[in-house]
Coordinates of C-alpha atoms in Angstrom, one line a residue:
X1 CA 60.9 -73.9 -43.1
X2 CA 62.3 -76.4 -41.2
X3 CA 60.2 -76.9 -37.5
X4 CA 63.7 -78.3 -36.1
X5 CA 65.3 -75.5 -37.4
X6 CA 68.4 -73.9 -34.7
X7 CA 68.4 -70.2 -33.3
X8 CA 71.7 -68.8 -35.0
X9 CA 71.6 -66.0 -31.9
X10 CA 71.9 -68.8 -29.3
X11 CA 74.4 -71.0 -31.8
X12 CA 76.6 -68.1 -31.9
X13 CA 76.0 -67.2 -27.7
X14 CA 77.0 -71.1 -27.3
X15 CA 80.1 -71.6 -29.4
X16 CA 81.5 -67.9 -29.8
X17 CA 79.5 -65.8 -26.7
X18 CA 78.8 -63.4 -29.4
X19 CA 77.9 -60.2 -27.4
X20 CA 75.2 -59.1 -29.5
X21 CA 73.5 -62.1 -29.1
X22 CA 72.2 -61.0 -25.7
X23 CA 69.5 -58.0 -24.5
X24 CA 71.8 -55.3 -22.3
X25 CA 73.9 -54.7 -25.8
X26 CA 70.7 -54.3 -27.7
X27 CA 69.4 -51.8 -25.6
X28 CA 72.8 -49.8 -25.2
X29 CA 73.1 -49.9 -29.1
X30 CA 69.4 -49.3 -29.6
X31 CA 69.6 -46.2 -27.1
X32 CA 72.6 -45.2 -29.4
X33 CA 71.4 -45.7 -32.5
X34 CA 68.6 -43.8 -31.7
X35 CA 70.3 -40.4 -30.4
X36 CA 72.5 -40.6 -33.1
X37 CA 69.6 -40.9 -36.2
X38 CA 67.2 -38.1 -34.2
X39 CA 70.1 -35.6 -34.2
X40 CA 71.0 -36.3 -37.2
X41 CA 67.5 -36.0 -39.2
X42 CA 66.5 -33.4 -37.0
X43 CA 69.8 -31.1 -38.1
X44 CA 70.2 -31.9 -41.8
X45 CA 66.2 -31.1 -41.8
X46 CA 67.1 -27.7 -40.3
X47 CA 70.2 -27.0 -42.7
X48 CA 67.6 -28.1 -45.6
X49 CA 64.7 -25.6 -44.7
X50 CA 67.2 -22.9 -43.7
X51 CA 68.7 -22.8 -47.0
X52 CA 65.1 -23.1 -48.8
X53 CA 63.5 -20.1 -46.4
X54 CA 66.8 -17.7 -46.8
X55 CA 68.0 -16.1 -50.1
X56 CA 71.0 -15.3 -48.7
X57 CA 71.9 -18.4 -48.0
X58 CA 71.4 -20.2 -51.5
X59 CA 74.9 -20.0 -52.6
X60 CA 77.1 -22.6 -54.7
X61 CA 78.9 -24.4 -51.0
X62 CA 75.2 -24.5 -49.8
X63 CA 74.2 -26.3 -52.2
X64 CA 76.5 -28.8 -51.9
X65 CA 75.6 -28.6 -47.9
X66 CA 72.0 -29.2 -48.9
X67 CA 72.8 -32.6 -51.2
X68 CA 75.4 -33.6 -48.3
X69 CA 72.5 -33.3 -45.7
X70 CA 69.9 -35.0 -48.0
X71 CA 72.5 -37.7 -48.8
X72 CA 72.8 -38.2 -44.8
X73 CA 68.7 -38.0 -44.1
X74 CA 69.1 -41.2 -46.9
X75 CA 71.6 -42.7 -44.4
X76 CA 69.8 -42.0 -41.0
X77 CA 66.8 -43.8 -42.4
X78 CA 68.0 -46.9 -44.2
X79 CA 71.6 -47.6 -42.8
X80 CA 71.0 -46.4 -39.4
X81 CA 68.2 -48.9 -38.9
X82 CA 68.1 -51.8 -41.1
X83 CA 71.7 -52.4 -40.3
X84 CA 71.5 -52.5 -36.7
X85 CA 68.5 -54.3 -36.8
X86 CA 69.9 -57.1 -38.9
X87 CA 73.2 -57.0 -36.8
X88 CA 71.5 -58.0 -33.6
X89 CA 68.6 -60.4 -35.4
X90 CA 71.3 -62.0 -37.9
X91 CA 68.3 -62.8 -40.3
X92 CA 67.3 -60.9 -42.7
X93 CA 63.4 -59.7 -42.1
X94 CA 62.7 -56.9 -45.2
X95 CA 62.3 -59.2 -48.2
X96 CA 64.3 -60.3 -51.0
X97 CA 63.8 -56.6 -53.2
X98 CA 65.4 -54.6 -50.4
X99 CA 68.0 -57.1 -49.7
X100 CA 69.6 -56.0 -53.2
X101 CA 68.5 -52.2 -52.7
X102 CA 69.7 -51.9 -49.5
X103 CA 73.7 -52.3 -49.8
X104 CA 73.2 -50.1 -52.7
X105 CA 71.4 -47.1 -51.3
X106 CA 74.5 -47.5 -48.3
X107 CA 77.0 -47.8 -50.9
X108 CA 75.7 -44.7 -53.5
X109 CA 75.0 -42.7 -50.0
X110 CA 78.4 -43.0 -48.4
X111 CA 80.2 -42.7 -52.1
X112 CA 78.1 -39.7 -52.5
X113 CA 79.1 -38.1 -49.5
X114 CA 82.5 -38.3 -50.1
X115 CA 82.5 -36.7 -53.2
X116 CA 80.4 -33.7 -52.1
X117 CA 83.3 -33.1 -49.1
X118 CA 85.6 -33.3 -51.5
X119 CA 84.1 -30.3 -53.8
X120 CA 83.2 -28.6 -50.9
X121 CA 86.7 -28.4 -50.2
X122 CA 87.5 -27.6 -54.0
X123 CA 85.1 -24.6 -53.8
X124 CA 87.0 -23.5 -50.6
X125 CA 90.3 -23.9 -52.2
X126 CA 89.2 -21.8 -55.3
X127 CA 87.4 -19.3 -53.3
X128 CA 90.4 -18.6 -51.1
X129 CA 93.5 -19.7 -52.4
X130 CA 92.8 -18.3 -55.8
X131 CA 90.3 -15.5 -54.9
X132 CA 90.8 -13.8 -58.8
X133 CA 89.3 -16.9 -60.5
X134 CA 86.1 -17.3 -61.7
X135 CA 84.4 -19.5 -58.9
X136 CA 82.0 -22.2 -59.5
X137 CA 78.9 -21.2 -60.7
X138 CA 75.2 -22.7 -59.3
X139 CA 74.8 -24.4 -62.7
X140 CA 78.2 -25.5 -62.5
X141 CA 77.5 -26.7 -59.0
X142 CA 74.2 -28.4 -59.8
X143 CA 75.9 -30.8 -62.4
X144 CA 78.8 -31.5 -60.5
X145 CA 75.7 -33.2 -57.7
X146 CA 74.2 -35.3 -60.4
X147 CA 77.8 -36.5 -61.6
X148 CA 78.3 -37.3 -58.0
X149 CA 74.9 -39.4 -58.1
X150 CA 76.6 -41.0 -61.0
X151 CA 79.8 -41.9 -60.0
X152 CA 78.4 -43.2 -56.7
X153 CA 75.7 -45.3 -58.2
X154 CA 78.5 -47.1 -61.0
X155 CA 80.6 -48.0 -57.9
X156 CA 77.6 -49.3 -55.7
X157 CA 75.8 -51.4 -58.6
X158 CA 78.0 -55.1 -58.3
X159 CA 76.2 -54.7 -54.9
X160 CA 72.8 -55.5 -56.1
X161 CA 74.1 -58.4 -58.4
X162 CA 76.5 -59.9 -55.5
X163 CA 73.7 -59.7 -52.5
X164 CA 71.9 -62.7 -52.4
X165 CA 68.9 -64.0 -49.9
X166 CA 70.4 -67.7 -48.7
X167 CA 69.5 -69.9 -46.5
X168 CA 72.1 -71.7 -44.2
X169 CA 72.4 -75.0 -43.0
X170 CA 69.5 -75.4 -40.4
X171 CA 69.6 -72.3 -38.7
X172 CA 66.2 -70.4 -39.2
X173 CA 65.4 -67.7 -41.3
X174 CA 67.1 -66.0 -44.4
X175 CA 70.2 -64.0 -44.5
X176 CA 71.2 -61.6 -46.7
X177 CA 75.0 -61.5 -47.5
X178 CA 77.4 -61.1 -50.6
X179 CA 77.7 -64.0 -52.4
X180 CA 81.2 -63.8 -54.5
X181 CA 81.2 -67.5 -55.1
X182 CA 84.8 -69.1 -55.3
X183 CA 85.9 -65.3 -56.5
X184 CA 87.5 -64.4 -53.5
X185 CA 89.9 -62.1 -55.9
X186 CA 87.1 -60.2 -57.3
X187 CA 85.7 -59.3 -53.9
X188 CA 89.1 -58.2 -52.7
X189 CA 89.8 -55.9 -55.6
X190 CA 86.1 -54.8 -55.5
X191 CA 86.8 -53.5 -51.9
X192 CA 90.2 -52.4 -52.4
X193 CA 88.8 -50.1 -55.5
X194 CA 86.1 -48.9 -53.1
X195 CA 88.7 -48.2 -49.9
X196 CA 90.9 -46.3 -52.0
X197 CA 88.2 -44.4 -54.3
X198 CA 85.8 -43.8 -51.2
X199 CA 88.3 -42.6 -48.8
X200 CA 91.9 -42.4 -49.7
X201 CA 91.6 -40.3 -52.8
X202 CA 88.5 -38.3 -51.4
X203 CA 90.5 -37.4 -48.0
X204 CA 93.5 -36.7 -49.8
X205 CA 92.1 -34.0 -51.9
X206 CA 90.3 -32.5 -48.9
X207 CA 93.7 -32.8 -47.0
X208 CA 95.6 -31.3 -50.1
X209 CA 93.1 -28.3 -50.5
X210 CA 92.3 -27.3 -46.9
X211 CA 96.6 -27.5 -45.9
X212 CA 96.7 -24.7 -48.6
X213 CA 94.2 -23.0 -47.6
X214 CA 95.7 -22.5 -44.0
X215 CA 98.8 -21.8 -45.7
X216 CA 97.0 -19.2 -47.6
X217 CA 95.1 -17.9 -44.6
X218 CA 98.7 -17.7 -42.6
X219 CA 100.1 -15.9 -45.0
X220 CA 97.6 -13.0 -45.1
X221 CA 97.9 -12.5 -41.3
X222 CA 101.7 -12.5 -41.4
X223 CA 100.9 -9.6 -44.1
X224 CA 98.6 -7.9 -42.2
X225 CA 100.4 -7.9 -38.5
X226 CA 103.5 -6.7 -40.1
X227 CA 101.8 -3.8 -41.8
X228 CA 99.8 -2.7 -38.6
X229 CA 100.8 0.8 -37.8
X230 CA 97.5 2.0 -39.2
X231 CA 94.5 4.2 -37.4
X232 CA 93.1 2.4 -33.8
X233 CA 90.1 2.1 -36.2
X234 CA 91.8 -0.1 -38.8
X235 CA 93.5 -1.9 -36.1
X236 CA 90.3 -3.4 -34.4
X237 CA 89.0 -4.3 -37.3
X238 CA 92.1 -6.2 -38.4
X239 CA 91.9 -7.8 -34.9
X240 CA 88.4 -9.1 -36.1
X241 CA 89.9 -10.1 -39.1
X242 CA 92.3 -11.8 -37.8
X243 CA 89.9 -13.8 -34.7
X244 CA 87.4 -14.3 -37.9
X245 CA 90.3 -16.3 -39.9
X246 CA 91.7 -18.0 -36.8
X247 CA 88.1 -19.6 -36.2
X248 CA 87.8 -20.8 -39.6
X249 CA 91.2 -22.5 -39.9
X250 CA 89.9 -24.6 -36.2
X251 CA 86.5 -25.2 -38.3
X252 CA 88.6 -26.3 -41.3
X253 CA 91.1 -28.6 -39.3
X254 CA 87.8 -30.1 -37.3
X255 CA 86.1 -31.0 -40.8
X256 CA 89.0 -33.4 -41.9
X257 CA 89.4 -34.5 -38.1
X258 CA 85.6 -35.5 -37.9
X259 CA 85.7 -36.9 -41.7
X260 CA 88.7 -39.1 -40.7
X261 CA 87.2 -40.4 -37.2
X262 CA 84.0 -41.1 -38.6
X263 CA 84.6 -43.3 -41.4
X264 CA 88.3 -44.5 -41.0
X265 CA 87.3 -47.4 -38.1
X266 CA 84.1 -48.6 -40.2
X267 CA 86.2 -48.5 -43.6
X268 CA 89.8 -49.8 -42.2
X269 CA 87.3 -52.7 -40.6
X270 CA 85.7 -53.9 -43.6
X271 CA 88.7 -53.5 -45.6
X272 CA 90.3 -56.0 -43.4
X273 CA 87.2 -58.4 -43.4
X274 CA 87.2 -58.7 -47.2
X275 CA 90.9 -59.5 -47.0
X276 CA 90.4 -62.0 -43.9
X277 CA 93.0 -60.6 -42.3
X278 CA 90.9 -59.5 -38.7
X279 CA 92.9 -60.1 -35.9
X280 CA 91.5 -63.3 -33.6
X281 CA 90.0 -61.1 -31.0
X282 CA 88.2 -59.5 -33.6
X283 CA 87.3 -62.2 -35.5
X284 CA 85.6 -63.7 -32.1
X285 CA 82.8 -61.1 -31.7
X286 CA 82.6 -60.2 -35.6
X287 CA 79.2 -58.6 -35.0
X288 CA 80.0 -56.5 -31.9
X289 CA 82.8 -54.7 -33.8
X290 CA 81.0 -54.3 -36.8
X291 CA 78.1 -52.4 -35.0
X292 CA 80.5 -49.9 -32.8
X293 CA 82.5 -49.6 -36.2
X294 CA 78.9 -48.7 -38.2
X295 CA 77.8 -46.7 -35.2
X296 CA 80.8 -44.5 -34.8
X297 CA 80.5 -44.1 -38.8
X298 CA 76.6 -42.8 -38.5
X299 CA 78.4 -40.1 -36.5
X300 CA 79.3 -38.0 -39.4
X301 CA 75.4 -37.4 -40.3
X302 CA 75.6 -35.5 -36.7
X303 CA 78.8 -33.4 -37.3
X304 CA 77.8 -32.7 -40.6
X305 CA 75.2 -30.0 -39.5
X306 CA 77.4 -28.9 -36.8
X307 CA 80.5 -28.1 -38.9
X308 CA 79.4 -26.9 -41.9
X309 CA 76.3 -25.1 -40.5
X310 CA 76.2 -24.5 -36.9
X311 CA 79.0 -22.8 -36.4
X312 CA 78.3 -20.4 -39.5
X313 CA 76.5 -17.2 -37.9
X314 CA 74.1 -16.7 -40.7
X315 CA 73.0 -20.6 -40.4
X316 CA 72.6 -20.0 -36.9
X317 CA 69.8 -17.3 -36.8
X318 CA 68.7 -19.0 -39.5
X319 CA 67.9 -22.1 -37.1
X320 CA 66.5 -19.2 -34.9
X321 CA 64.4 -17.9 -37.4
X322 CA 62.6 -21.3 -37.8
X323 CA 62.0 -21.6 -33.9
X324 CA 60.5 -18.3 -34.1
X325 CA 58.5 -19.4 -37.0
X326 CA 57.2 -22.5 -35.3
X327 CA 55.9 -20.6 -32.4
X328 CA 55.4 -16.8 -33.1
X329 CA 54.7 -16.8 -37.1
X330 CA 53.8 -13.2 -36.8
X331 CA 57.3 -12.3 -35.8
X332 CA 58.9 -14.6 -38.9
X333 CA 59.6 -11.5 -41.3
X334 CA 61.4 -9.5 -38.9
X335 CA 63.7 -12.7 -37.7
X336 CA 64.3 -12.8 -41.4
X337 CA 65.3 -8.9 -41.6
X338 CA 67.5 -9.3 -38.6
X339 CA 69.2 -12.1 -40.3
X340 CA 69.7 -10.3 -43.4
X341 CA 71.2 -7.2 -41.2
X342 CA 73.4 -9.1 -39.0
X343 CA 74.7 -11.2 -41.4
X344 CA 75.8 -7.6 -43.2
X345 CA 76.8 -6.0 -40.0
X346 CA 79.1 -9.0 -38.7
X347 CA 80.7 -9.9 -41.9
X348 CA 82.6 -8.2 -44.0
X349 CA 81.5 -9.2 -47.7
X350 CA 83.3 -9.4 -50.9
X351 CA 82.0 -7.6 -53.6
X352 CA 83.3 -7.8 -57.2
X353 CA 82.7 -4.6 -59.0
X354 CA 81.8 -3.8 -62.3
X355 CA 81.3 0.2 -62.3
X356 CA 83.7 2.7 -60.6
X357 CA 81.6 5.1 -59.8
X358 CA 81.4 4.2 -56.3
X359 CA 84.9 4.4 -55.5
X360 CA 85.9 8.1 -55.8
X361 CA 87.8 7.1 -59.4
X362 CA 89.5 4.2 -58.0
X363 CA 90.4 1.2 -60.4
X364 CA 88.0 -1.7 -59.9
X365 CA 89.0 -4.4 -62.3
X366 CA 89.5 -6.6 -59.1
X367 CA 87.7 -7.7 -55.7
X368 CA 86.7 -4.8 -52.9
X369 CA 85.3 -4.8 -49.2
X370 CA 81.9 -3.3 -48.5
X371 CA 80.7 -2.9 -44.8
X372 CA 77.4 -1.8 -43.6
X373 CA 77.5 0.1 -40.3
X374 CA 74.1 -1.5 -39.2
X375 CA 70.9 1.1 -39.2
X376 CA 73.3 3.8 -40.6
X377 CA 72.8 6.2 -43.2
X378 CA 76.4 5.5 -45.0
X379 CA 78.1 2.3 -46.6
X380 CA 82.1 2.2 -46.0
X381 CA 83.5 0.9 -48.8
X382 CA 87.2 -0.5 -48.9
X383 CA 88.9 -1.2 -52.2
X384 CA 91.8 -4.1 -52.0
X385 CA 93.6 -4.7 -55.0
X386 CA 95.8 -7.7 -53.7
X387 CA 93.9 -10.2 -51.1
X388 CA 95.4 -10.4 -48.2
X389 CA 98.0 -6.9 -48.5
X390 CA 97.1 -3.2 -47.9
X391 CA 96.9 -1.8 -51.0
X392 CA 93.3 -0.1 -49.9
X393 CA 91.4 3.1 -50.8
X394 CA 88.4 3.4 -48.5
X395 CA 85.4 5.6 -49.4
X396 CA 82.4 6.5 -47.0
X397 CA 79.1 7.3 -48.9
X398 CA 75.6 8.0 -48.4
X399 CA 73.3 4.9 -49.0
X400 CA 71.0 7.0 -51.1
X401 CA 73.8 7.9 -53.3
X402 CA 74.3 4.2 -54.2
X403 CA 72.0 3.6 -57.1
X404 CA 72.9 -0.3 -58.6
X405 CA 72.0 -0.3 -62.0
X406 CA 69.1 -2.6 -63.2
X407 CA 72.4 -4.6 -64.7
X408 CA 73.8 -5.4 -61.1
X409 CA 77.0 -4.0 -61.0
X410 CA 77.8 -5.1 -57.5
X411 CA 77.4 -8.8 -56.8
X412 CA 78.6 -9.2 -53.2
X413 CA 79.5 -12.9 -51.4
X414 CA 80.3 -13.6 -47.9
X415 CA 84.0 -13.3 -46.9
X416 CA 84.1 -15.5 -44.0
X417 CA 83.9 -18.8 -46.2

């Protein structure tokens, strides 16, 4: 290397007062960057063990949580500290083998990611929009995550052959950048694939399926407040009902709002860059926008947890359950238990229903309700033969009189999706 060789930080302070260049932005970034990675490991690790401790929580959407929050542990490590780090240092300081691994582990992460929102949303849309269908199966669900893996790593891989270690002029150190040559077309239609594949397809499925879903939502409650009328009994629970399917269409609306604020200024910014067509102001602190643009993207490994788990209540005394666990392991059985019970007492479950012997003769060749009233000695039962009308039969039995065949005639999932 070159002993003459000139600081690109201060060439940059000199000639452009690049803001990055000096200490008070590193430490506000670095103070950010950290917050943001913590949260984010620390509550896609919780989602993770939640799911692994609790039986009742491994269904098909959680496993599609569980990729999603491994796919964003990926991205707290890697892109929320290499890229910073290279952002404010401008050389490249982790070798020439991570220089092509790098942009592909961002790329396969953040391709990944969108996909498994996207199915997410599918499984939603099936699950509530067409409640009589046969829903995606775990098998079903396991494939669809390697396909993901697939699809993402085929769109990432011209990364690893188009990153290149270089040196530049005299400026010291290496720097790691895409190298497209004289193909400036290629690079533009490599990032115009990506833009429209990563984000505009993805968040226009997830737009598609969660609009019906409200739609389908909307309709039920218009069906159920004009048919009220009924006992004070079936009233209040309606008036659950209807508070339960209120706070998932918020939940809903906040996933695509947090999806879109996340990753729209990072993606819209590098769009732009690979078609040169950054505005001046822009173009005059390159670096400072790219790392508020990349920062407010990591955000989405932070409401990730919060959306899809937090504000679920059986996630939620799951997270208890592993507080407990940490400090009074003698008490972790009966956490579980009492998440196992509330979960039945606060949410009404769908059961499918193979064997009408529980329901007093009535047909069940479709989908029922099944409430348990807590510590109680009987299990209310109410049959609806149309989702979302009041075409119910209700029977009350004993719990001992229940006996499930070894063949599992009941098979019940949570309602409140």
């Amino acid at each position: 290397m070159n002993s003459t060789c000139e600081d690109i930080k201060e060439f940059l302070w000199q000639n452009t007062s690049d803001l990055t260049s000096i200490p008070q932005t590193m430490g506000i970034f670095g103070v950010l960057y950290s917050i943001v990675i913590s949260l984010g490991i620390c509550g896609n690790t919780f989602v993770i063990l939640s799911v692994l401790r609790h039986r009742s929580l491994q269904s098909v959407r959680n496993c599609f949580i569980v990729s999603l929050s491994c796919s964003d542990i990926v991205v707290c490590c890697v892109s929320g500290s290499i890229t910073p780090i290279t952002a404010f240092t401008k050389v490249w300081l982790f070798g020439p083998e991570l220089c092509h691994l790098v942009p592909l582990i961002q790329g396969v992460s953040l391709c990944f990611s969108t996909l498994t929102l996207t199915e997410i949303s599918i499984d939603r849309f099936i699950l509530i929009v067409y409640p009589t269908k046969r829903p995606i199966q775990k098998q079903h669900a396991l494939r669809m995550i390697v396909f993901n893996c697939a699809v993402a790593v085929s769109l990432s891989l011209p990364m690893v052959f188009k990153q290149k270690l270089v040196d530049y002029g005299n400026f010291c150190g290496q720097f790691c950048t895409e190298d497209w040559g004289s193909d400036q077309f290629g690079r533009s239609t490599y990032g115009t694939v990506l833009f429209f594949l990563q984000f505009v397809v993805p968040l226009s499925i997830i737009a598609f399926c969660y609009a019906m879903i409200c739609i389908r939502l909307g309709k039920g409650m218009l069906l159920r407040r004009d048919s009220e009328g009924g006992s004070e009994h079936l009233s209040e629970q309606r008036r659950l009902a209807l508070k339960r399917r209120l706070r998932t269409n918020r939940m809903l609306i906040a996933m695509v709002v947090a999806f879109v604020a996340s990753w729209l200024p990072s993606v819209v910014f590098n769009f732009l860059r690979d078609y040169e067509w950054l505005p001046k102001v822009v173009q005059s602190q390159e670096y400072l926008y790219g790392v508020i643009t990349h920062c407010i993207s990591m955000t989405s490994t932070v409401w990730n947890p919060v959306l899809y788990a937090w504000l679920n209540e059986q996630f939620r005394l799951a997270f208890l359950d592993l507080f407990k666990v940490c400090g009074q392991a003698r008490r972790s059985n009966g956490s579980a238990y009492r998440l196992r019970s509330e979960s039945s007492r606060m949410n009404t479950r769908c059961a499918r229903l193979t064997s009408g012997a529980f329901l007093d003769g009535a047909s069940t060749d479709g989908q029922a309700l099944m409430r348990t009233h807590g510590d109680s000695k009987t299990v209310e039962i109410k049959w609806e033969k149309n989702p979302g009308t009041q075409e119910t039969v209700t029977s009350t039995l004993a719990r001992n009189s229940l006996t499930v065949p070894d063949s599992c005639c009941v098979t019940a999932r949570t309602s409140s999706l």
